[in-house]
Coordinates of C-alpha atoms (C1' of nucleotides) in Angstrom, one line a residue:
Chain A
X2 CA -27.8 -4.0 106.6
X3 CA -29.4 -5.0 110.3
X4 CA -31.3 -8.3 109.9
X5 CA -30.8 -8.2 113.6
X6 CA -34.5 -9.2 114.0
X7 CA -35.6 -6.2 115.7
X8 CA -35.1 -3.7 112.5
X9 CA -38.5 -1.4 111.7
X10 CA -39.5 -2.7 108.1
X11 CA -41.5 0.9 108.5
X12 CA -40.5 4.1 109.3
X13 CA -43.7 6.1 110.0
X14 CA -45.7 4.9 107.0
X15 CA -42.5 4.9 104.7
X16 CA -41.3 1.5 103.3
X17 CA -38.0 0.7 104.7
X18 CA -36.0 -1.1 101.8
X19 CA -33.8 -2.3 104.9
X20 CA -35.9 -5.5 105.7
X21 CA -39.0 -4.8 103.3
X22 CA -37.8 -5.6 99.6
X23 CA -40.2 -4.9 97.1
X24 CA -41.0 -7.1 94.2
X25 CA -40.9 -5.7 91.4
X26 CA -42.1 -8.4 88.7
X27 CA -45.4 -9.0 90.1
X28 CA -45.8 -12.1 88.9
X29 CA -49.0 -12.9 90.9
X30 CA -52.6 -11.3 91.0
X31 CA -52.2 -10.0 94.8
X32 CA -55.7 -9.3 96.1
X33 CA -57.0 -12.4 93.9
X34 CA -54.4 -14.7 95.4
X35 CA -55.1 -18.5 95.6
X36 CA -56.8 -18.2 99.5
X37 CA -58.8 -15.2 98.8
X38 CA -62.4 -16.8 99.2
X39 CA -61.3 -18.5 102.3
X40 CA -59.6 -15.2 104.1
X41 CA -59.6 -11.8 104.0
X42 CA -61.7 -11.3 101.6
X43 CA -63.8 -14.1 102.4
X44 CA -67.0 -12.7 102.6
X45 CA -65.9 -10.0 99.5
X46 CA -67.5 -10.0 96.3
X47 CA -65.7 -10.0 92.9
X48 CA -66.2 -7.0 91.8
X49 CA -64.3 -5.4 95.3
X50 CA -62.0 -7.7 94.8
X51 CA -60.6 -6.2 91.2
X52 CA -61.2 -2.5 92.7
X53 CA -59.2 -3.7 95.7
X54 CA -56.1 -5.1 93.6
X55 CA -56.0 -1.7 91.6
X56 CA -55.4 -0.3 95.2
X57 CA -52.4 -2.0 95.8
X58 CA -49.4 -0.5 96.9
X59 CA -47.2 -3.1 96.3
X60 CA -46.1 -6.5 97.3
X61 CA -43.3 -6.7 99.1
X62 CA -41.2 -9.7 100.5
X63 CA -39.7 -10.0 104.8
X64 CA -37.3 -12.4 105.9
X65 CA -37.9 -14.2 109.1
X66 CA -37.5 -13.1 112.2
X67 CA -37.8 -9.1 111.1
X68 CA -40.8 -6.4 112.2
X69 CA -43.4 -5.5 109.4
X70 CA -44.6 -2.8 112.0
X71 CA -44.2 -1.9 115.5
X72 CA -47.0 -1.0 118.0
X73 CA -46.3 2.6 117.7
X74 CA -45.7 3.0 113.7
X75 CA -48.6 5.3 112.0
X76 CA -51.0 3.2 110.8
X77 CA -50.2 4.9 107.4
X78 CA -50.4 0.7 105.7
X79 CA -52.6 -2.5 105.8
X80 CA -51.3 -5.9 104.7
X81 CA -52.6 -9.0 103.1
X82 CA -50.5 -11.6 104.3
X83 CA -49.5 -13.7 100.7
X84 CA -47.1 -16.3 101.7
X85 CA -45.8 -17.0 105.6
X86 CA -46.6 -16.6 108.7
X87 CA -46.8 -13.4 110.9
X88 CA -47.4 -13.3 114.5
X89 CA -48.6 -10.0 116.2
X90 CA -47.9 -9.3 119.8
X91 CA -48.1 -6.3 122.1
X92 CA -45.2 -5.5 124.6
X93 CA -45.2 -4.8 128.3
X94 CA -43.6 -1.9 129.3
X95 CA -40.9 -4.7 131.0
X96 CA -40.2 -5.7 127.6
X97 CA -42.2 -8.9 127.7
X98 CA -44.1 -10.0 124.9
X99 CA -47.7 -10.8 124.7
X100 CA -49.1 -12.9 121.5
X101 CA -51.9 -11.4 119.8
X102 CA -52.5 -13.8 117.1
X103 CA -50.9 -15.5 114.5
X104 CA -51.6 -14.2 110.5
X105 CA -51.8 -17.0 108.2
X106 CA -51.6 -16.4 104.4
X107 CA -55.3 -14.7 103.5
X108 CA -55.6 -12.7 106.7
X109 CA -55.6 -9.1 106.8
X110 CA -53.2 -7.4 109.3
X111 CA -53.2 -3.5 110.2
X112 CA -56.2 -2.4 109.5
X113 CA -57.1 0.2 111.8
X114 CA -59.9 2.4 110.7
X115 CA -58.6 5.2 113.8
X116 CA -57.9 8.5 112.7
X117 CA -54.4 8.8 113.1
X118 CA -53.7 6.0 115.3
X119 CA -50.7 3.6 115.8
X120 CA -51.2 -0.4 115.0
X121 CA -51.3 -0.3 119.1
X122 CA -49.4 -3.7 118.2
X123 CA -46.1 -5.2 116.5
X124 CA -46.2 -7.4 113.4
X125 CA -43.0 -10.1 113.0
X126 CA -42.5 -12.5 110.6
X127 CA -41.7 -16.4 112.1
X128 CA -40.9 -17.0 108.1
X129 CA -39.9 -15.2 105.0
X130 CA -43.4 -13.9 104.5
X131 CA -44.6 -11.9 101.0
X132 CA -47.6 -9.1 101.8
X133 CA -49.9 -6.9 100.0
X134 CA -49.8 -3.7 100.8
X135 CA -52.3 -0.9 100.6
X136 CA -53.0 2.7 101.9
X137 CA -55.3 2.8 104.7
X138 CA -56.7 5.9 103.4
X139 CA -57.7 4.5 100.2
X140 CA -59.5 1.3 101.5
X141 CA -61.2 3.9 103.8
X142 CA -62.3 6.1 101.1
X143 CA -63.3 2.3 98.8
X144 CA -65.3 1.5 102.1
X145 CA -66.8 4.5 101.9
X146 CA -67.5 4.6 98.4
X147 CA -69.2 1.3 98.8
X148 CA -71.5 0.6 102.2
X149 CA -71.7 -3.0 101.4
X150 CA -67.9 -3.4 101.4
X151 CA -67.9 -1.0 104.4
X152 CA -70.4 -2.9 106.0
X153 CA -68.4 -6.5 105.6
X154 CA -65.0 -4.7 106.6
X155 CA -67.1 -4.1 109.9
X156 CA -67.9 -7.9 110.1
X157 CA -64.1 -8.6 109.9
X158 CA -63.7 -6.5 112.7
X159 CA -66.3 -8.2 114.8
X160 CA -64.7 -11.4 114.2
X161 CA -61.4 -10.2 115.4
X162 CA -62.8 -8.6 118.4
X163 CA -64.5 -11.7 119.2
X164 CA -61.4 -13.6 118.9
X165 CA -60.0 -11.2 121.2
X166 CA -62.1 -11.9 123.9
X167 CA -62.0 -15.3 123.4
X168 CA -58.3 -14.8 124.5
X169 CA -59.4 -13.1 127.4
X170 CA -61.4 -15.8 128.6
X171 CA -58.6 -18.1 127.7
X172 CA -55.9 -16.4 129.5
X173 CA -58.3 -15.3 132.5
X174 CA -59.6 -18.5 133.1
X175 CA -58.5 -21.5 131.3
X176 CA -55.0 -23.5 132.2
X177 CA -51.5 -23.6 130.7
X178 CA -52.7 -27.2 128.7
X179 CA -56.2 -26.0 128.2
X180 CA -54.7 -22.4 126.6
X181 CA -51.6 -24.2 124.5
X182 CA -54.0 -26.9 123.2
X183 CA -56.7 -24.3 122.4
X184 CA -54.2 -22.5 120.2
X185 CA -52.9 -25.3 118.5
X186 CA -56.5 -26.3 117.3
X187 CA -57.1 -22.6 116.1
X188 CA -54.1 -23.2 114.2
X189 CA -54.9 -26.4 112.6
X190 CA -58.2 -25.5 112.1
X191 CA -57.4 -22.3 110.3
X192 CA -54.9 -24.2 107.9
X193 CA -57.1 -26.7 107.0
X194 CA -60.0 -24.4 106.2
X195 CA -57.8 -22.8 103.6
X196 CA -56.7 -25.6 102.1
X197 CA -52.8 -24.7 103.4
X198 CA -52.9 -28.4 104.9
X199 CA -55.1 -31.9 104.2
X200 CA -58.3 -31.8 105.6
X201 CA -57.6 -35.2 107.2
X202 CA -53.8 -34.3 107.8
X203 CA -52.6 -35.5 110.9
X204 CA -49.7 -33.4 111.1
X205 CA -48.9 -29.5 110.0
X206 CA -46.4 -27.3 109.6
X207 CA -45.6 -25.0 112.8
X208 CA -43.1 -22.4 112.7
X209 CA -43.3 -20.7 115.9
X210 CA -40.9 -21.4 118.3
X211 CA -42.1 -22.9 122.4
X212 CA -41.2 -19.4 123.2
X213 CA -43.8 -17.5 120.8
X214 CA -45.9 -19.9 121.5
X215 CA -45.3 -19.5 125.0
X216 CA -46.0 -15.5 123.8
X217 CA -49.4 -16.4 122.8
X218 CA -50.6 -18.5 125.5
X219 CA -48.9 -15.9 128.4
X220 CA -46.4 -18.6 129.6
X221 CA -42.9 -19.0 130.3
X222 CA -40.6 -20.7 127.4
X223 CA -39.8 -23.2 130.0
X224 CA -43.0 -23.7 131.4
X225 CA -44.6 -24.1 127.3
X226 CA -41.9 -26.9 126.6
X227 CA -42.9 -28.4 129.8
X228 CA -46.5 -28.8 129.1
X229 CA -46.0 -30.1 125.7
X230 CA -44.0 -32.4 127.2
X231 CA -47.1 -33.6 128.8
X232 CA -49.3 -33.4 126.2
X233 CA -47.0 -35.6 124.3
X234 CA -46.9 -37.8 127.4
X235 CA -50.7 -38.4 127.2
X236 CA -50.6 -39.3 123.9
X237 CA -52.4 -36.1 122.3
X238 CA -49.7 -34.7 120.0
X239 CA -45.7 -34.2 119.7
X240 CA -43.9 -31.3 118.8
X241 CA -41.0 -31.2 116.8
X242 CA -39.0 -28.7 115.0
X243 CA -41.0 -26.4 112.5
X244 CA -44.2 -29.3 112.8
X245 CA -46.8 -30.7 115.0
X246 CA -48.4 -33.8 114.8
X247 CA -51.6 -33.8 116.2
X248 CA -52.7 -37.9 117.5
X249 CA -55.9 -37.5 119.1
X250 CA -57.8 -34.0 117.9
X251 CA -60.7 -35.2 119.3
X252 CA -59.6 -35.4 122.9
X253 CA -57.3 -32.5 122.4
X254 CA -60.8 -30.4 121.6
X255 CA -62.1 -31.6 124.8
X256 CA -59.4 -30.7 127.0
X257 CA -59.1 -27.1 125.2
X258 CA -62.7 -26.7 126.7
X259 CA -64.0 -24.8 124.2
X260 CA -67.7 -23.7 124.0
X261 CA -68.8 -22.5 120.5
X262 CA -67.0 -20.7 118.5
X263 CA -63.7 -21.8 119.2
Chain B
X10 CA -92.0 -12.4 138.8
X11 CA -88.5 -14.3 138.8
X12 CA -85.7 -11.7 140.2
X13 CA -83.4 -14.1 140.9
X14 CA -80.1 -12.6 138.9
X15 CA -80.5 -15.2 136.0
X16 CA -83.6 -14.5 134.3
X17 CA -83.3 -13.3 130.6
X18 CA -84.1 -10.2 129.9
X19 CA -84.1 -10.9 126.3
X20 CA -85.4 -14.1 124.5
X21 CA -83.9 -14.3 120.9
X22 CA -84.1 -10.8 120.7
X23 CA -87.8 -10.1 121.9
X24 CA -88.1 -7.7 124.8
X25 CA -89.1 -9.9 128.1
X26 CA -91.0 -7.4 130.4
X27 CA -90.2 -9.8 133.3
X28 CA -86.7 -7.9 134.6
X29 CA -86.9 -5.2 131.3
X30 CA -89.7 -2.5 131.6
X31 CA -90.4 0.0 129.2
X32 CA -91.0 3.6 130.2
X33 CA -93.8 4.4 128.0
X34 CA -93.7 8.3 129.3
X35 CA -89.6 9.3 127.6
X36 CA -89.1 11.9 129.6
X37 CA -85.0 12.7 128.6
X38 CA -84.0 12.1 124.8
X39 CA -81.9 9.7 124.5
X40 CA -79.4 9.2 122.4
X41 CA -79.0 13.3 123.0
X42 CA -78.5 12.0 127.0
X43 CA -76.2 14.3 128.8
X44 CA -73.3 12.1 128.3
X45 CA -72.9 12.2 124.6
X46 CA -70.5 14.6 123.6
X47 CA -68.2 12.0 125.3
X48 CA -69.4 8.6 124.8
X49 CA -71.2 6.7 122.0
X50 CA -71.7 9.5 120.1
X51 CA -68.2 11.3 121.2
X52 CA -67.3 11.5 117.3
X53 CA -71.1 11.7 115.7
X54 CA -72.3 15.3 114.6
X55 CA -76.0 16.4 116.0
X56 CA -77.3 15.6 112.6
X57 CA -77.0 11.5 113.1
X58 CA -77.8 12.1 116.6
X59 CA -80.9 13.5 115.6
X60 CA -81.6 10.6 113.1
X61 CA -80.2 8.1 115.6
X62 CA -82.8 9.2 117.8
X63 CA -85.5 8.4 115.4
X64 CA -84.6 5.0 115.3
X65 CA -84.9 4.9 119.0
X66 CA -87.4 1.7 119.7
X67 CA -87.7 2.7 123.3
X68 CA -86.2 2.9 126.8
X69 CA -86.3 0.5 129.0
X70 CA -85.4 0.1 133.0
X71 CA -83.5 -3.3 134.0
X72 CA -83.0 -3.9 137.9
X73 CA -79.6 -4.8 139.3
X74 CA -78.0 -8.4 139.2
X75 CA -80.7 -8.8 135.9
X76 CA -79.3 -9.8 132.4
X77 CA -79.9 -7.4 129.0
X78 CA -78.7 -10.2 127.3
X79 CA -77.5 -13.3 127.1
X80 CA -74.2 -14.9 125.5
X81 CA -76.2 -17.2 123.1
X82 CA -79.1 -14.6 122.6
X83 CA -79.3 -13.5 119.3
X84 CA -78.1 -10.3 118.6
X85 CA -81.3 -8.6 117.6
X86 CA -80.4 -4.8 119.8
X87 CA -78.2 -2.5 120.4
X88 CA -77.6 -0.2 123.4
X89 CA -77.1 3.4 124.5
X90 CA -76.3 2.7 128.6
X91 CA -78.4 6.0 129.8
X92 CA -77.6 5.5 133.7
X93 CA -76.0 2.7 135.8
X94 CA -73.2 0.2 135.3
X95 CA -73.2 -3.1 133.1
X96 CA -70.7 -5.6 133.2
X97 CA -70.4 -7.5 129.9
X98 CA -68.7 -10.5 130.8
X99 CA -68.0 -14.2 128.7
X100 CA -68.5 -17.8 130.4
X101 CA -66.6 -20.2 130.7
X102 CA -67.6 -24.3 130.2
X103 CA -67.1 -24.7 134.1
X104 CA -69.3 -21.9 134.8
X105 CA -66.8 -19.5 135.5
X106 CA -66.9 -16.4 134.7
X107 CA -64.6 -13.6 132.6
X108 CA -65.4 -10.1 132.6
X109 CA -65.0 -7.8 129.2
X110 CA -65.7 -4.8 130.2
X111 CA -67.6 -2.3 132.5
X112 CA -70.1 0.0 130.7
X113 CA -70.5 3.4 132.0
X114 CA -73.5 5.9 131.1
X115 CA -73.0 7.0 127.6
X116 CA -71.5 3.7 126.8
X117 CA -72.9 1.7 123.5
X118 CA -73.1 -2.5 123.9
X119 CA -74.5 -5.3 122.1
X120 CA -73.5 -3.9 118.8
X121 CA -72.5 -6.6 116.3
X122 CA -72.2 -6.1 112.6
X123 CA -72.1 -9.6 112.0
X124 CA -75.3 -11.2 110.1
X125 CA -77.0 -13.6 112.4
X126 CA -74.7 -13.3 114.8
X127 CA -74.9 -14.1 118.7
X128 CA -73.9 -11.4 121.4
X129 CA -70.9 -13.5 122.4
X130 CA -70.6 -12.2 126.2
X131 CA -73.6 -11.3 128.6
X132 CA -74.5 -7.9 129.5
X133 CA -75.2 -8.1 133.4
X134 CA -76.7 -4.7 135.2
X135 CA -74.2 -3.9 138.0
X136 CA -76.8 -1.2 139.6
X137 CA -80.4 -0.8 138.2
X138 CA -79.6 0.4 134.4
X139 CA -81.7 2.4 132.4
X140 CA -80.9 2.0 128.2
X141 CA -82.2 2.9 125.1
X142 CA -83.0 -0.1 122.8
X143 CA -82.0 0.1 119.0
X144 CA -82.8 -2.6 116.3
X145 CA -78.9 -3.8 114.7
X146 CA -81.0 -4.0 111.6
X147 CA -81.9 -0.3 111.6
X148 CA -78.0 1.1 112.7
X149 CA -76.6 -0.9 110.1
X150 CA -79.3 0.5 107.3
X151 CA -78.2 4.2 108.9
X152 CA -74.3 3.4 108.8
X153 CA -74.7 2.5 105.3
X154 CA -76.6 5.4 104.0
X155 CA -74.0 7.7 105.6
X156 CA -70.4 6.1 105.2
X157 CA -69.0 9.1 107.0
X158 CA -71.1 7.5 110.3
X159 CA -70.3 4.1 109.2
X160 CA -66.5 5.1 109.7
X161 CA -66.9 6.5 113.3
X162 CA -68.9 3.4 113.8
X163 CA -65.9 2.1 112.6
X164 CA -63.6 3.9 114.8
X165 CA -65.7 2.8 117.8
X166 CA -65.2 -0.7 117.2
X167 CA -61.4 -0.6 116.7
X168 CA -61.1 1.5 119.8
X169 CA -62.9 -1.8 121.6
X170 CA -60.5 -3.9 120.0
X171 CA -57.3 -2.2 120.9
X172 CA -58.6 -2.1 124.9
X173 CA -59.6 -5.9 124.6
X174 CA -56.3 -6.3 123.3
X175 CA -55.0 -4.7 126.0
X176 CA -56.7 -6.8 128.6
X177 CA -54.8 -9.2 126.8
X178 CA -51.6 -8.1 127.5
X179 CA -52.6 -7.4 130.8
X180 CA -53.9 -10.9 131.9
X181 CA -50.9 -12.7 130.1
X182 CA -48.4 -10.5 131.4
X183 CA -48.8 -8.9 134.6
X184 CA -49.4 -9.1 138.3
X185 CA -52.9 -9.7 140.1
X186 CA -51.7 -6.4 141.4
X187 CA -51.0 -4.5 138.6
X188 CA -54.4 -5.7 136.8
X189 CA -56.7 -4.3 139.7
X190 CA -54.5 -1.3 139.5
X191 CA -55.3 -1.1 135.8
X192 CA -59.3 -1.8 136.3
X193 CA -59.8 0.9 138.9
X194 CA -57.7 3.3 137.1
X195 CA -59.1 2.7 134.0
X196 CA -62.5 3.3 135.8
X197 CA -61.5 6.6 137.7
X198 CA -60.6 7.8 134.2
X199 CA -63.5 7.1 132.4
X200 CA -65.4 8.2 135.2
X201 CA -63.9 11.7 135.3
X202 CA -64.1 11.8 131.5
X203 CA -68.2 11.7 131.3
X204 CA -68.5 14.0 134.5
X205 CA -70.0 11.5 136.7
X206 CA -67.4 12.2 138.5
X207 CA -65.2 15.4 139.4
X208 CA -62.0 15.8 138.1
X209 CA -60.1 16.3 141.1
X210 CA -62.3 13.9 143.3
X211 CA -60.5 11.8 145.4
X212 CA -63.1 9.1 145.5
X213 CA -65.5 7.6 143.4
X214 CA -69.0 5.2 143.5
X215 CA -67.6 1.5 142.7
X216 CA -71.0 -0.9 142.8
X217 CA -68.8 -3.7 141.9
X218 CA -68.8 -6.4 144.0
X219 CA -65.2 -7.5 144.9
X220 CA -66.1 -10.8 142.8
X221 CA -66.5 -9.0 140.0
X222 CA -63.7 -7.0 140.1
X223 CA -61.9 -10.2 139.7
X224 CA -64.1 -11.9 137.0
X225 CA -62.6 -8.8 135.3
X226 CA -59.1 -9.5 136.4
X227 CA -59.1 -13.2 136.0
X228 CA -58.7 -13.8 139.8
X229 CA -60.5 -15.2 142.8
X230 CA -62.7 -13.2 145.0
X231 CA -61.0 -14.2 147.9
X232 CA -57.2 -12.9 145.9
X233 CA -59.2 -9.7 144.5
X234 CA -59.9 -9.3 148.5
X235 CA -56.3 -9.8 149.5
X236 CA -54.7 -7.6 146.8
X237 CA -57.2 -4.6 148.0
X238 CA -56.3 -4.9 151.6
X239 CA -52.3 -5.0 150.1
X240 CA -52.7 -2.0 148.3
X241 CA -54.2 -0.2 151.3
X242 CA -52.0 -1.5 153.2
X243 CA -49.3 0.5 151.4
X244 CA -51.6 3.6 151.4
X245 CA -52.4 3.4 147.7
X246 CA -56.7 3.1 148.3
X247 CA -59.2 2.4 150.2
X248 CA -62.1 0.1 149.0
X249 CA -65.2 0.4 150.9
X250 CA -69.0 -0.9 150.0
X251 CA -70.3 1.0 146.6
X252 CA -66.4 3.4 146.8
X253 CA -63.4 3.1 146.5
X254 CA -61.1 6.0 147.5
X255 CA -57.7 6.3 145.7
X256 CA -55.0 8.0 147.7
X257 CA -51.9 8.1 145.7
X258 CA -53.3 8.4 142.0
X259 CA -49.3 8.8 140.4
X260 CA -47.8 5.7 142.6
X261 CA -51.3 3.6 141.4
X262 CA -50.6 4.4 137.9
X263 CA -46.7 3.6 138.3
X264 CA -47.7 0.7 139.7
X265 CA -50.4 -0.5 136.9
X266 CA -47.0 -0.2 134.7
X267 CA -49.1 0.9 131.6
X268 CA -47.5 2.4 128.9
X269 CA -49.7 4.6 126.4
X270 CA -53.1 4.3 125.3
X271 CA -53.9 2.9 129.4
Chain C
dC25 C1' -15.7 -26.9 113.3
dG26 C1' -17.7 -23.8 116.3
dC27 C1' -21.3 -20.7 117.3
dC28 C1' -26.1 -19.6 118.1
dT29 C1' -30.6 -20.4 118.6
dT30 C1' -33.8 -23.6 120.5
dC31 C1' -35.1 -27.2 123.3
dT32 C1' -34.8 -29.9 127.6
dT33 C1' -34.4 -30.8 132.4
dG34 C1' -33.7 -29.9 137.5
dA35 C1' -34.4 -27.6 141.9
dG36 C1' -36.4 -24.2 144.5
dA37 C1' -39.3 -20.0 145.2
dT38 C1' -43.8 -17.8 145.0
dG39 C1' -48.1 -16.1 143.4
dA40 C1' -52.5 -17.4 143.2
dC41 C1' -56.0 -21.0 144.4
dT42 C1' -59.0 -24.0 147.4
dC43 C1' -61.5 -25.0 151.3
dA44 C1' -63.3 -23.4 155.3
dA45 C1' -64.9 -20.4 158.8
dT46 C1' -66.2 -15.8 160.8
dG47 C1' -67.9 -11.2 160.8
dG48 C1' -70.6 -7.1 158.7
dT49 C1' -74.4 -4.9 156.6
dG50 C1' -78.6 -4.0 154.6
dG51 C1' -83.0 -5.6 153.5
dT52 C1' -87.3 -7.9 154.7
dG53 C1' -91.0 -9.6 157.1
dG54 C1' -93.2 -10.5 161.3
Chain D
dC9 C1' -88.8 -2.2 165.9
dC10 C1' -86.5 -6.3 166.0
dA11 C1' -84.9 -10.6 164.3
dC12 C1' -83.5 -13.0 160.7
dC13 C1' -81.4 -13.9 156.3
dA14 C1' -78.8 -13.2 152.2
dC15 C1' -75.0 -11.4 150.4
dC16 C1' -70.6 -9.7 150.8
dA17 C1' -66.1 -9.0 152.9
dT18 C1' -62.4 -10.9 155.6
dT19 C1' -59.1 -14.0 157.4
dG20 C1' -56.3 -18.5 158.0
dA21 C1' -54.0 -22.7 156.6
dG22 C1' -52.4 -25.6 153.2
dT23 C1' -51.8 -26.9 148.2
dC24 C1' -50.7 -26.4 143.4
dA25 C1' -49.5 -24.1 139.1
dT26 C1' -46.4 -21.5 137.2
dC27 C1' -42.1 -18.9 137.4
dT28 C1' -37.0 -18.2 138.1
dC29 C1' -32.5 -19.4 137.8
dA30 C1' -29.3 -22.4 135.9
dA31 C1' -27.1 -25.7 133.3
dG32 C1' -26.8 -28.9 129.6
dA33 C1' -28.1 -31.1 124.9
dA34 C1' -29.5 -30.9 120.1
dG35 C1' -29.7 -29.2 115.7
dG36 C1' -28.7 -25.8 112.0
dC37 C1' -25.7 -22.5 109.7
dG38 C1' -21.6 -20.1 108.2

DNA sequence: CGCCTTCTTGAGATGACTCAATGGTGGTGG
DNA sequence: CCACCACCATTGAGTCATCTCAAGAAGGCG
């Protein structure tokens, strides 16, 4: 029974009942779950949405701190995320990890339309997190089926790509307080847009440690703790365990630098 | 008759004959260009070629240091690269800015499935570039009339996404070294791959400008300089004007540190 | 109560940047 | 054909951001 945190919740494409329990009562509507028209299937019309659900797999539950994939697992599954947060990450051959993105509740994780690929990326739960599962094949063969769906499943995947290189600018150009700050404004953003936090909340939940954090920005632990330091020192925001309060969004947006798009 | 590296080439979509001239008298077909059985259309059958060629709306010439587009320009085309080099880069608010990507002959940019949708990053001809110009509108139509194109459209876009992903990694993680190392080999590669190139050549052209090889790396021209003249120095390469030679290919990759997928 | 993870802080090293100046090279116009 | 000019590569000196190593403090959990 390895909860050891680094245990594969997938064996090539095969649920692993080590870390990945399923759940058995399904007491919840998965694909039609309380976020739907905010996330995954944000732009996704009814009627996919009650084909998608008689897709499903499964739902399964993952405690903290344990993989839902690694980056070299056949992408044999895709997940919508129910409950929890997710971070994905891809590791340097040193061992190093490098934050992808986090998966909030809604968001659709391991999609990869590739003939026979691997995710190319890891998936670990910073909570006890619930997903959806489905076969890749079948939402392939619904997309197919279907051009409009096909067609918005593309639009997902331009929005992720232009996340992506929204890192790269980040990480290629922008400083250790401009990336961290930029990050923690996605985040709050993203939570308030689905409702997951008070549109005029000041504060929000915030799981990830400095050193995930420090992950996704492409800092040191000690170098992320030092900067919120300072952040906190100019009045913007303080960190604590598990939340962030965020004082002064406005100049926080500024000093992220961000053009459009976030 | 402005060729002063800024001008648009494109104005919310509309061809600007300023930098971009048509060739009214087609001599090649295009998207059947030499290079296609291992670029854009690498996984499409001759049949969508053939169709794809139909929706050709023309060929144009663009000379070096000219834009194709523009971050903010609507997304309007699409492009088949026919000959030359195009960096697609993203700015920054300061100016600055971050390259994406190099596209090689045979290489397809600007594509964007999302409605009304901006390009996100420039495209900025590296040598005079000669492309083939296709309306989103009509690719999108052809994708969804054929879902079995639709998925390799698919495929090509999640291929983007895992090597943007990787530039992530590679920026958050690794040395100015090692990221040059990546870019050139990553270059050399895809180089040999389309047969611009031989496979056992030695050297290759390189019309980047040592300033753009570090947009792409996220460093300074003047770093990019002194990390070339290092790795020469240990009798990995040689950069020269418009080549670069690359003596020790295995100790360059070792080097670079990248684990699969490059 | 004690362990383990996370956070915090210090001191020193270093990789990458800035500013600044010089030298090449190819193109252009007189 | 030569002289100039623009762009690019090269080099130096000094600074700054971020990393490394190391140790200690603060919670949470069994």
């Amino acid at each position: 029974l390895p909860v050891d945190g680094t245990g594969s919740a997938l064996e090539a494409g095969v649920v692993h009942q080590t870390s990945l329990s399923e759940i058995r009562s399904t007491p919840t509507r998965c694909a039609a779950c309380p976020i739907r028209a905010k996330a995954l299937f944000q732009v996704i019309a009814d009627e996919y949405l009650r084909e998608a659900e008689g897709l499903r797999v499964g739902q399964y539950r993952l405690p903290s701190r344990n993989h839902l994939y690694h980056e070299r697992d056949a992408a044999a599954m895709a997940y919508t995320l129910f409950s929890g947060w997710l971070m994905l990450y891809r590791s340097d051959s040193d061992g190093s990890r490098q934050g992808l993105r986090v998966a909030l509740p809604g968001d659709f994780v391991g999609y990869t339309p590739m003939a026979r690929a691997n995710y190319g990326h890891a998936a670990l739960a910073v909570t006890d997190v619930t997903v959806c599962a489905f076969r890749q094949s079948d939402f392939h063969e619904m997309a197919g089926r279907d051009h409009v769906l096909g067609r918005e499943i593309a639009e997902i995947q331009a929005r992720d790509l232009q996340r992506c290189e929204g890192m790269v600018l980040d990480l290629g150009r922008k400083s250790a307080e401009q990336r961290i700050a930029h990050v923690l404004l996605e985040l709050c953003l993203k939570l308030k847009q689905r409702e997951l936090v008070a549109d005029d909340a000041t504060s929000m939940p915030f799981p990830l440690t400095q050193e995930m954090l420090g992950e996704l920005t492409g800092l040191t632990p000690v170098h992320t703790n030092r900067v919120l330091r300072k952040l906190r020192g100019e009045g913007l925001l303080l960190a604590e365990r598990q939340r962030i309060e965020i004082f002064d969004l406005d100049r926080l947006t500024e000093l992220a630098g961000v053009g459009t798009g976030l």
